[in-house]
Coordinates of N, CA and C in Angstrom, one line a residue:
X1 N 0.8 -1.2 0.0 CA 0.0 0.0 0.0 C 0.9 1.2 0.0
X2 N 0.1 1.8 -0.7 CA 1.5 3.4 -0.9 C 0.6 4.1 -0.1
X3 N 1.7 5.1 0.9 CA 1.1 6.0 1.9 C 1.7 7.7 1.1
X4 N 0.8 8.4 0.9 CA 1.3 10.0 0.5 C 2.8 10.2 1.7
X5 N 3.0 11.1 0.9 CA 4.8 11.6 1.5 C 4.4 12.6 2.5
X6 N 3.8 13.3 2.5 CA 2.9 14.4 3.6 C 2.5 13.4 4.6
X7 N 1.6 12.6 4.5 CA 1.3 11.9 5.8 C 2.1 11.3 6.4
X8 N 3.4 10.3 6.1 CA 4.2 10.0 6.7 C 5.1 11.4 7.7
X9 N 5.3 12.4 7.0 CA 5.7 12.9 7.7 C 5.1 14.0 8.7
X10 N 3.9 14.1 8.5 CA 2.9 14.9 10.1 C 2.9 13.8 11.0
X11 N 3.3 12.8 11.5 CA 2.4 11.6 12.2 C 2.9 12.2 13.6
X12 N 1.7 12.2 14.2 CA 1.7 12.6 15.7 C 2.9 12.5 16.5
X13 N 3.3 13.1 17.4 CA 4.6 12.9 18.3 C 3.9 12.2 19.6
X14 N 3.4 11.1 19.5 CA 2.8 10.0 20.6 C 4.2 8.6 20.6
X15 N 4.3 8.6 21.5 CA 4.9 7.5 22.0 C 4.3 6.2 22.1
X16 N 5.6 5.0 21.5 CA 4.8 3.9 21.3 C 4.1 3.2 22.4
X17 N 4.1 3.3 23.4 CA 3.4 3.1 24.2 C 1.9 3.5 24.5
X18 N 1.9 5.1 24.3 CA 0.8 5.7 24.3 C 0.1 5.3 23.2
X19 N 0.7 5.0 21.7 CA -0.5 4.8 20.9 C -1.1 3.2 20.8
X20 N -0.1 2.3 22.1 CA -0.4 0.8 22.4 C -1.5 0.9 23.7
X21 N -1.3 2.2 24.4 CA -2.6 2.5 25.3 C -3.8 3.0 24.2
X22 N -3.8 3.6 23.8 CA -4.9 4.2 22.4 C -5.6 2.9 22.0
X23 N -5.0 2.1 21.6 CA -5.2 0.7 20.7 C -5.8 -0.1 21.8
X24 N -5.7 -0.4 22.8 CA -6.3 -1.0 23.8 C -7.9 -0.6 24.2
X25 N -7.8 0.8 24.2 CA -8.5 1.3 24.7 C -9.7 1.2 23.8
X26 N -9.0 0.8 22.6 CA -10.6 1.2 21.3 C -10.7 -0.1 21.1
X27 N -10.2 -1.1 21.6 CA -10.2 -2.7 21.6 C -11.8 -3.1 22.5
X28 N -11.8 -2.3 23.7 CA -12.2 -2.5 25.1 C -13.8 -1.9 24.6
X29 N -13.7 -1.1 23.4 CA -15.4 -0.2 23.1 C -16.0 -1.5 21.9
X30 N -17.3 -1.2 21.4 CA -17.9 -1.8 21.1 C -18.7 -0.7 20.5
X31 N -19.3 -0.9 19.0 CA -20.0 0.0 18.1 C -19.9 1.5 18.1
X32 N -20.9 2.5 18.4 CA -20.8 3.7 18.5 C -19.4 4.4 19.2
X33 N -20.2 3.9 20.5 CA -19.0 3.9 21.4 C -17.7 4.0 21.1
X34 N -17.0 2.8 20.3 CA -15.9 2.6 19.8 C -15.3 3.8 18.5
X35 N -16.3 4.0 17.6 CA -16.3 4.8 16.6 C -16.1 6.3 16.8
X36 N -16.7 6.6 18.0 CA -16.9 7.7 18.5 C -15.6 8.4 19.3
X37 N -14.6 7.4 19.5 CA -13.2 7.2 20.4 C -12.5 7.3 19.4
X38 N -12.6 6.6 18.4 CA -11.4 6.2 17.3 C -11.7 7.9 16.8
X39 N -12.8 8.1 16.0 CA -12.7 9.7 15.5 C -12.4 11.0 16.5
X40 N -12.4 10.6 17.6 CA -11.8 11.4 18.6 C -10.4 11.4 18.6
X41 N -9.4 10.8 18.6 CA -8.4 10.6 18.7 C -7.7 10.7 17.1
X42 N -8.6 10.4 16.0 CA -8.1 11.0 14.8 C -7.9 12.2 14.5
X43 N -9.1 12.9 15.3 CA -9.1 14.3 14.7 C -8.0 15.1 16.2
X44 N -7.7 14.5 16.8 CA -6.8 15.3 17.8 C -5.4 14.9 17.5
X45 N -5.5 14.2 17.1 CA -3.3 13.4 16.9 C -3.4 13.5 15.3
X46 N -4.0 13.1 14.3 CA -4.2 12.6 13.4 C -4.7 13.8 12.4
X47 N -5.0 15.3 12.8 CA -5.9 16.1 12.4 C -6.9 15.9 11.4
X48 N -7.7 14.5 12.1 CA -9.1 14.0 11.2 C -8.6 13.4 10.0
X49 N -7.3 13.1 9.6 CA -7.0 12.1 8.4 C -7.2 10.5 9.0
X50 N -8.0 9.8 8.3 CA -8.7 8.9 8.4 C -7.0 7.4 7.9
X51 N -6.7 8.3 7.1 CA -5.2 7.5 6.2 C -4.1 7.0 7.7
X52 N -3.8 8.8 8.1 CA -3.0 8.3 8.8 C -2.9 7.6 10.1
X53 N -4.8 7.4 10.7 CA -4.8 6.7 11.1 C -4.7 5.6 11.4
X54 N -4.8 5.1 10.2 CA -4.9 3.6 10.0 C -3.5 3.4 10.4
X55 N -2.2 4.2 9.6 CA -1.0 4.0 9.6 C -0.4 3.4 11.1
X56 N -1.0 5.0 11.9 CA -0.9 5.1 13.4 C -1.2 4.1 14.4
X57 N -2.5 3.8 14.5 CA -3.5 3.1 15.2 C -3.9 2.0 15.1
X58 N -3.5 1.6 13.4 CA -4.1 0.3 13.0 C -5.4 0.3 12.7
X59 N -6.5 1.6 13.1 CA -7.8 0.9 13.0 C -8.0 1.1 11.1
X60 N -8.9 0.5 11.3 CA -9.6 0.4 10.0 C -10.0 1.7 9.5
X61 N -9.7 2.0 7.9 CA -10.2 3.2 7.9 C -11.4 4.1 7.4
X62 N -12.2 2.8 7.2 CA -13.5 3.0 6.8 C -14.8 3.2 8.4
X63 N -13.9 2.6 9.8 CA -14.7 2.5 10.6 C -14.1 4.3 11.3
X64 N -13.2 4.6 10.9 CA -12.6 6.3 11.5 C -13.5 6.7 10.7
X65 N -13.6 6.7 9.2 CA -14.4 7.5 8.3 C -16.2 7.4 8.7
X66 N -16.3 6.8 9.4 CA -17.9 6.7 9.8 C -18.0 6.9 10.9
X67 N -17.0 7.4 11.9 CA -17.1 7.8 13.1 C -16.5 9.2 13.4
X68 N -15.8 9.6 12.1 CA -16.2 11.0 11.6 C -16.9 11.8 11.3
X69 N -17.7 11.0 10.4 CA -19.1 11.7 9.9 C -20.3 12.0 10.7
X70 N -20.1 10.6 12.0 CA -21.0 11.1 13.0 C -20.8 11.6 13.9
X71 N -19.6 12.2 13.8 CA -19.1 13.0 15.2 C -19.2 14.7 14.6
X72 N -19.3 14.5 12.7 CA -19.8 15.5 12.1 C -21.4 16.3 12.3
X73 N -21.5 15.1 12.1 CA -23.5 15.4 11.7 C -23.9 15.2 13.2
X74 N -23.7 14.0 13.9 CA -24.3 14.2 15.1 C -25.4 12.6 15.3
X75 N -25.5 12.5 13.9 CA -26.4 11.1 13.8 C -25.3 9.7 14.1
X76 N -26.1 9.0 14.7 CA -25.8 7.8 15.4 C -26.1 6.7 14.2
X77 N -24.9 5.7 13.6 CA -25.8 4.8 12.2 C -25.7 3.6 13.4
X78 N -26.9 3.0 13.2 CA -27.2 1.4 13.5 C -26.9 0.7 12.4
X79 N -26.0 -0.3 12.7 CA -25.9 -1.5 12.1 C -27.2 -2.5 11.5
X80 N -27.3 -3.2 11.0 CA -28.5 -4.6 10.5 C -28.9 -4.9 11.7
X81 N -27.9 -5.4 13.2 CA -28.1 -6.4 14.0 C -28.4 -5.6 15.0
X82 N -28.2 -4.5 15.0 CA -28.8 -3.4 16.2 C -29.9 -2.8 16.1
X83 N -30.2 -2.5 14.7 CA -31.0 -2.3 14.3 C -32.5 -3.2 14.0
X84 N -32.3 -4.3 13.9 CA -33.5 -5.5 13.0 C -33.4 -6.4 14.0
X85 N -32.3 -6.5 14.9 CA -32.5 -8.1 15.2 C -32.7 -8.0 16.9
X86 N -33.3 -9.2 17.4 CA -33.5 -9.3 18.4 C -35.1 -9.2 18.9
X87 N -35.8 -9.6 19.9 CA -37.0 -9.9 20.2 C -36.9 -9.2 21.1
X88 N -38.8 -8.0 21.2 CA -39.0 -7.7 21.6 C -39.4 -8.3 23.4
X89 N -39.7 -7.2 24.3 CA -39.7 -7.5 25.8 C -41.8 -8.4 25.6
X90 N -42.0 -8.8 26.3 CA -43.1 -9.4 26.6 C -44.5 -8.3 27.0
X91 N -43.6 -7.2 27.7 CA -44.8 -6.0 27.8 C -45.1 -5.0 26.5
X92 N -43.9 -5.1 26.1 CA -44.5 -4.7 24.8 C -45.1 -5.0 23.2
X93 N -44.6 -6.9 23.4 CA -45.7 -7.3 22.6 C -47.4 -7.8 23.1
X94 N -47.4 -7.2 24.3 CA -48.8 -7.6 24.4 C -49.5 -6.1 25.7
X95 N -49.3 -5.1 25.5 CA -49.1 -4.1 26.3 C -50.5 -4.2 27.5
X96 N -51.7 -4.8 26.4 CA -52.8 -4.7 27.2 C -52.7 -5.8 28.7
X97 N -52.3 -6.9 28.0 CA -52.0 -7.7 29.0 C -51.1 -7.5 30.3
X98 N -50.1 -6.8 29.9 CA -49.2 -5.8 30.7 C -49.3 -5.2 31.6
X99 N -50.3 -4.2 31.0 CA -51.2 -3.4 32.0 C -52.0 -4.0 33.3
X100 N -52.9 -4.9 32.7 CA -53.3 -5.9 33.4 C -53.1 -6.7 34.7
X101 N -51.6 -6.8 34.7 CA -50.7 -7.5 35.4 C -49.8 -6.5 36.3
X102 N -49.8 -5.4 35.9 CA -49.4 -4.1 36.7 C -50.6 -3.8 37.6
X103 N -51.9 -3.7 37.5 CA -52.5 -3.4 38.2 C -52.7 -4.2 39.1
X104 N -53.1 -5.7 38.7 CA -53.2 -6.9 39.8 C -51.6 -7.2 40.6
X105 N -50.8 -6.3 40.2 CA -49.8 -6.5 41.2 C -50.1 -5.4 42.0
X106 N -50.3 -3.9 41.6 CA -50.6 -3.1 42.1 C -51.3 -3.6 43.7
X107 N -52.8 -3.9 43.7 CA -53.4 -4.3 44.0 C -52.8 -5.4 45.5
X108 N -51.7 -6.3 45.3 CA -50.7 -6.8 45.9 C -49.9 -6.1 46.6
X109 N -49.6 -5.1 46.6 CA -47.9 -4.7 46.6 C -48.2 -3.8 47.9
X110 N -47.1 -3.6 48.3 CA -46.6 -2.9 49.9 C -45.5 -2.1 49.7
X111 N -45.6 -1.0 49.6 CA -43.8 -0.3 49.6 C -43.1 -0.5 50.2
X112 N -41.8 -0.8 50.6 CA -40.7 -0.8 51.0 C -41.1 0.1 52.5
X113 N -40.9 -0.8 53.5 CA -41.2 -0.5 54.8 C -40.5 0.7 55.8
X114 N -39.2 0.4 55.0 CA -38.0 1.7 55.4 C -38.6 3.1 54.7
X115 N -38.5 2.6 53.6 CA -38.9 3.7 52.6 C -37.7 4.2 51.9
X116 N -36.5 3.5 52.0 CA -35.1 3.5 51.5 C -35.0 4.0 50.1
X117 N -35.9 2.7 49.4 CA -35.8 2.6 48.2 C -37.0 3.0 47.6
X118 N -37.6 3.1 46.2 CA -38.8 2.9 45.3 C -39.5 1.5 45.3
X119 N -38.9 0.9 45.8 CA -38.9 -0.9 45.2 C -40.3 -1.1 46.0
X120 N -41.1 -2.0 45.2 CA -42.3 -2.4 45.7 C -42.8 -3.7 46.3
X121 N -42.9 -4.3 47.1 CA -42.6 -5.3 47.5 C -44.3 -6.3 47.3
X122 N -44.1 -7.3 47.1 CA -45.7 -7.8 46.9 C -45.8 -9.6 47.1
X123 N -47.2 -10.0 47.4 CA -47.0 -11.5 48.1 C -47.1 -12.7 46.6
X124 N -47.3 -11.4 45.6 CA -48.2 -12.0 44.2 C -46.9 -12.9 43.2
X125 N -46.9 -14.2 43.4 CA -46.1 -15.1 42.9 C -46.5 -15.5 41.2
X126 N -45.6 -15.5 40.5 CA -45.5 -15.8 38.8 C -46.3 -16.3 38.8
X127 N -46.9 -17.5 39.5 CA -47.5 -18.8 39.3 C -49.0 -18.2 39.4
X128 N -49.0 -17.0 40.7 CA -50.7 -16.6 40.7 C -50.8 -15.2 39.8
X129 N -50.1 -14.7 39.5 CA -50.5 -13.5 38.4 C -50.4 -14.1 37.1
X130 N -49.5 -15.6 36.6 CA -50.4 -15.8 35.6 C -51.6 -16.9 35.4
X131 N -52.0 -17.3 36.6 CA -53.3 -18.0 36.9 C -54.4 -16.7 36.9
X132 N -54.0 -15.6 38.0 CA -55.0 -14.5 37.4 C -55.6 -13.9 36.5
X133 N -54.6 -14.0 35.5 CA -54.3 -13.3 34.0 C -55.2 -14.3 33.3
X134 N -54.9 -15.6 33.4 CA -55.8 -16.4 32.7 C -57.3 -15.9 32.8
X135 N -57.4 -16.1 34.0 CA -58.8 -15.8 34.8 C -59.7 -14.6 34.1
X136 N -58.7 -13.9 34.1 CA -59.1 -12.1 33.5 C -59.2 -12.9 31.7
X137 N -59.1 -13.4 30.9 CA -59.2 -13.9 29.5 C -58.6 -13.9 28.8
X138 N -57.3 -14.1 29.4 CA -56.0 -14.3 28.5 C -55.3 -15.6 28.3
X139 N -55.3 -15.9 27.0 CA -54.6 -17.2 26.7 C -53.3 -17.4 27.1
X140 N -53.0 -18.8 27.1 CA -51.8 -19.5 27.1 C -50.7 -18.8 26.7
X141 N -51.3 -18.5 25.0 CA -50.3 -18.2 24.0 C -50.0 -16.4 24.2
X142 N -50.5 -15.6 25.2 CA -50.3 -14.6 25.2 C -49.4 -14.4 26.7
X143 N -49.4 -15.3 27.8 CA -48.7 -15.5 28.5 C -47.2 -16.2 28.5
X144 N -46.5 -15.3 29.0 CA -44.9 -16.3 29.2 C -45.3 -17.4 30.4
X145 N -43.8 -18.0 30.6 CA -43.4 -18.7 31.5 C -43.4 -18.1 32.8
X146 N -43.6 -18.8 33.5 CA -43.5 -18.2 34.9 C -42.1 -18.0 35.5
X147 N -41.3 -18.5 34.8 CA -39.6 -17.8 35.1 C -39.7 -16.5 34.4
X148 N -40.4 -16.2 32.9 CA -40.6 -14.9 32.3 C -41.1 -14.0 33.1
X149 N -42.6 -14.5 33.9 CA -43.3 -13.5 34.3 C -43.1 -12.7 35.3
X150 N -41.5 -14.1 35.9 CA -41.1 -13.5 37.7 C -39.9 -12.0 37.3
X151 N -39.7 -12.4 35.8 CA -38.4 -11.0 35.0 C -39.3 -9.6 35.0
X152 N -40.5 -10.1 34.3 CA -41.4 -9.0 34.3 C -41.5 -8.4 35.4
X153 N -42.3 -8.9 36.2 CA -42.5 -8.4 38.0 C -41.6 -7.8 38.2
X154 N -40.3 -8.2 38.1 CA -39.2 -7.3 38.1 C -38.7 -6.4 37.4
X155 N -39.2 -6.0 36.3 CA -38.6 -5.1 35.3 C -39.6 -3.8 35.9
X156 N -40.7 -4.3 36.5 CA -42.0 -3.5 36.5 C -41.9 -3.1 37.8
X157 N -40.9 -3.3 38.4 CA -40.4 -2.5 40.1 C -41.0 -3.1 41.1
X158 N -41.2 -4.6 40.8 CA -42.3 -5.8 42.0 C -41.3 -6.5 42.0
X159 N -40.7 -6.9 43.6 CA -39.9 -7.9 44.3 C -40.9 -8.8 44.7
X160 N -40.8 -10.3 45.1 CA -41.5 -10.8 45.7 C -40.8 -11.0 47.3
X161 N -41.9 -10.8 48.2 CA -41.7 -11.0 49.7 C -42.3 -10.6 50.3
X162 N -42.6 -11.4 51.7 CA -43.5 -11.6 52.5 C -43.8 -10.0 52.8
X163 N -44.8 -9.7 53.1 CA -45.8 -8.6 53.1 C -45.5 -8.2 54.8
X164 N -44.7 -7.4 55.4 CA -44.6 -7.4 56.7 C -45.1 -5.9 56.8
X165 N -45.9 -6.0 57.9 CA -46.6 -5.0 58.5 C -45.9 -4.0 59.0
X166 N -45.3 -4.7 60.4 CA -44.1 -3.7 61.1 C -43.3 -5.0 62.1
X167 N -41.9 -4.3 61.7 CA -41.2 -5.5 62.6 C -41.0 -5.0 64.0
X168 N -41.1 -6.2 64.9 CA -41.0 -5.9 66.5 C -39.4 -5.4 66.6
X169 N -39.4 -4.4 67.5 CA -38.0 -3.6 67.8 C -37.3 -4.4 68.7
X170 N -35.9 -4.7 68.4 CA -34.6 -5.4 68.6 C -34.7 -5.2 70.3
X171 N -34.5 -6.4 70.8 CA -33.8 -5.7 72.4 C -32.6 -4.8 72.4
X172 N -32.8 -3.5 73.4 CA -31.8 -2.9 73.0 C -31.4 -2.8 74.9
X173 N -30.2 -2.4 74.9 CA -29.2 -2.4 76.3 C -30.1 -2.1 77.3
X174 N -30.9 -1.3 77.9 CA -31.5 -1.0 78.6 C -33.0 -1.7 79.3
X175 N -33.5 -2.7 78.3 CA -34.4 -3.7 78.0 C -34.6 -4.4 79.7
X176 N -33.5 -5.2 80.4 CA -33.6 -5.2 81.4 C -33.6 -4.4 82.4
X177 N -33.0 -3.4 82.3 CA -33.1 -2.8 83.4 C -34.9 -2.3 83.9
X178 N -35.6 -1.9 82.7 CA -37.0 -1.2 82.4 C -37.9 -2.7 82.9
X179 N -37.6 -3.6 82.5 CA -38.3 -4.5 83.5 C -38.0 -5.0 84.7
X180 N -37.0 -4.5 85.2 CA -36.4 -5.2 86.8 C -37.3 -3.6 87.6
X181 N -37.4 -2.5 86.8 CA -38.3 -1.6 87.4 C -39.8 -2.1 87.3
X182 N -40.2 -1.9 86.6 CA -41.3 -2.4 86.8 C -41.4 -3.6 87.6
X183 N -40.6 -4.7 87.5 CA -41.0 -5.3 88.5 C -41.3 -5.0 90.1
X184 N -40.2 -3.9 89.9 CA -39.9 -3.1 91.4 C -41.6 -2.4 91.8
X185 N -41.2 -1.9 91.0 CA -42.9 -1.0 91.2 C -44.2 -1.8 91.6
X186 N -44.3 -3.3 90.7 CA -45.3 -4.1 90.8 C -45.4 -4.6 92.4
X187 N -43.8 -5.1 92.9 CA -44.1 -5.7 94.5 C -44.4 -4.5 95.6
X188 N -44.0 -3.9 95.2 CA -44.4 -2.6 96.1 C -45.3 -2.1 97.0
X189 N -46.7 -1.8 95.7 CA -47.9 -2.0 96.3 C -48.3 -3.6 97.1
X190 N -47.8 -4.6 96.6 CA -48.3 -5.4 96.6 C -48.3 -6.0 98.3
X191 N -46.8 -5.1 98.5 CA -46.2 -5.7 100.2 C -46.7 -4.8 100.9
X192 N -47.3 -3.2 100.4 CA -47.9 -2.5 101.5 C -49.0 -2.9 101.6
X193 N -49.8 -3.1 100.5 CA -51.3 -4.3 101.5 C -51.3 -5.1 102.2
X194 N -50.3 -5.7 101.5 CA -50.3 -6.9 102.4 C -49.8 -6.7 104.1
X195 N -49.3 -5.5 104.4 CA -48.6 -4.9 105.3 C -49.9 -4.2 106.5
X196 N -50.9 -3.5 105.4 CA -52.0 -2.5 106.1 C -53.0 -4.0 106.6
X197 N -53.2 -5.5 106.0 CA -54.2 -6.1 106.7 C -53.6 -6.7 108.0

């Protein structure tokens, strides 16, 4: 491959090391991300020559030249497989049903007792929200699995667990002493009656 006589001689003043940290680092990205690094680093060491990156960096230079353009324009390109492929979530191919199952959890659920978190806590098990769901007039074939439906519950901010009211408070250091008084207090009266008959 013939490289122009100009490009050879602009090539960044980066050390081999530094452009063996560079190369690592765009190893470690994946799609956008990755493209979006590479044309960053082209257009700062490289002043946006796509050639002499390749020279420099090794990357490819058709993937600098499209991570240029969108570091130009601002538009993000999807690929075929990011774009087309992959199956949709279960709430959004059947949304009504969805809904459905958000409310009859609703209906279940207890907030988080601390109040720490958002998380909703509820007693309603895969196995009875999709027996419910049935119930309500939904087919087989519109329901997942009950390992699916326990993801859902959870995608949808429902943990499952026991439904506690209020927990009884910890013995704490003082615990005996508050009943060795009261017991105090209890014989008390009990020895002046018995004292006045």
């Amino acid at each position: 491959m013939c490289m122009p006589h100009a490009t050879l001689q602009s090539r960044p003043s980066l050390s081999p090391s530094q452009i063996a940290d560079l190369r690592l680092a765009a190893s470690k990205m994946t799609g956008p991300q990755r493209r979006a690094f590479e044309a960053e680093m082209t257009w700062k060491y490289c002043g946006g020559n796509p050639l002499m990156a390749e020279a420099v960096f090794g990357w490819g230079r058709q993937t600098v030249v499209l991570g240029l353009a969108e570091r130009r324009t601002g538009i993000i390109c999807l690929g075929a497989q990011a774009a087309c492929s992959g199956r949709k979530r279960w709430e959004e191919q059947h949304p009504q049903a969805a809904q459905a199952l958000r409310q009859l959890a609703d209906a279940h659920a207890q907030q988080d007792p601390t109040f720490r978190t958002s998380l909703t806590y509820t007693r309603l098990t895969a196995q009875a929200a999709l027996k419910a769901l049935e119930e309500q007039g939904y087919s087989e074939a519109q329901l997942p699995s009950p390992s699916t439906m326990a993801e859902v519950l959870n995608r949808m901010g429902f943990r499952l667990r026991k439904v506690v009211k209020a927990k009884p408070q910890k013995k704490i250091k003082e615990t005996d002493a508050i009943f060795d008084n009261i017991k105090k207090k209890m014989t008390k009266p009990c020895q002046q009656a018995m004292s006045n008959a």
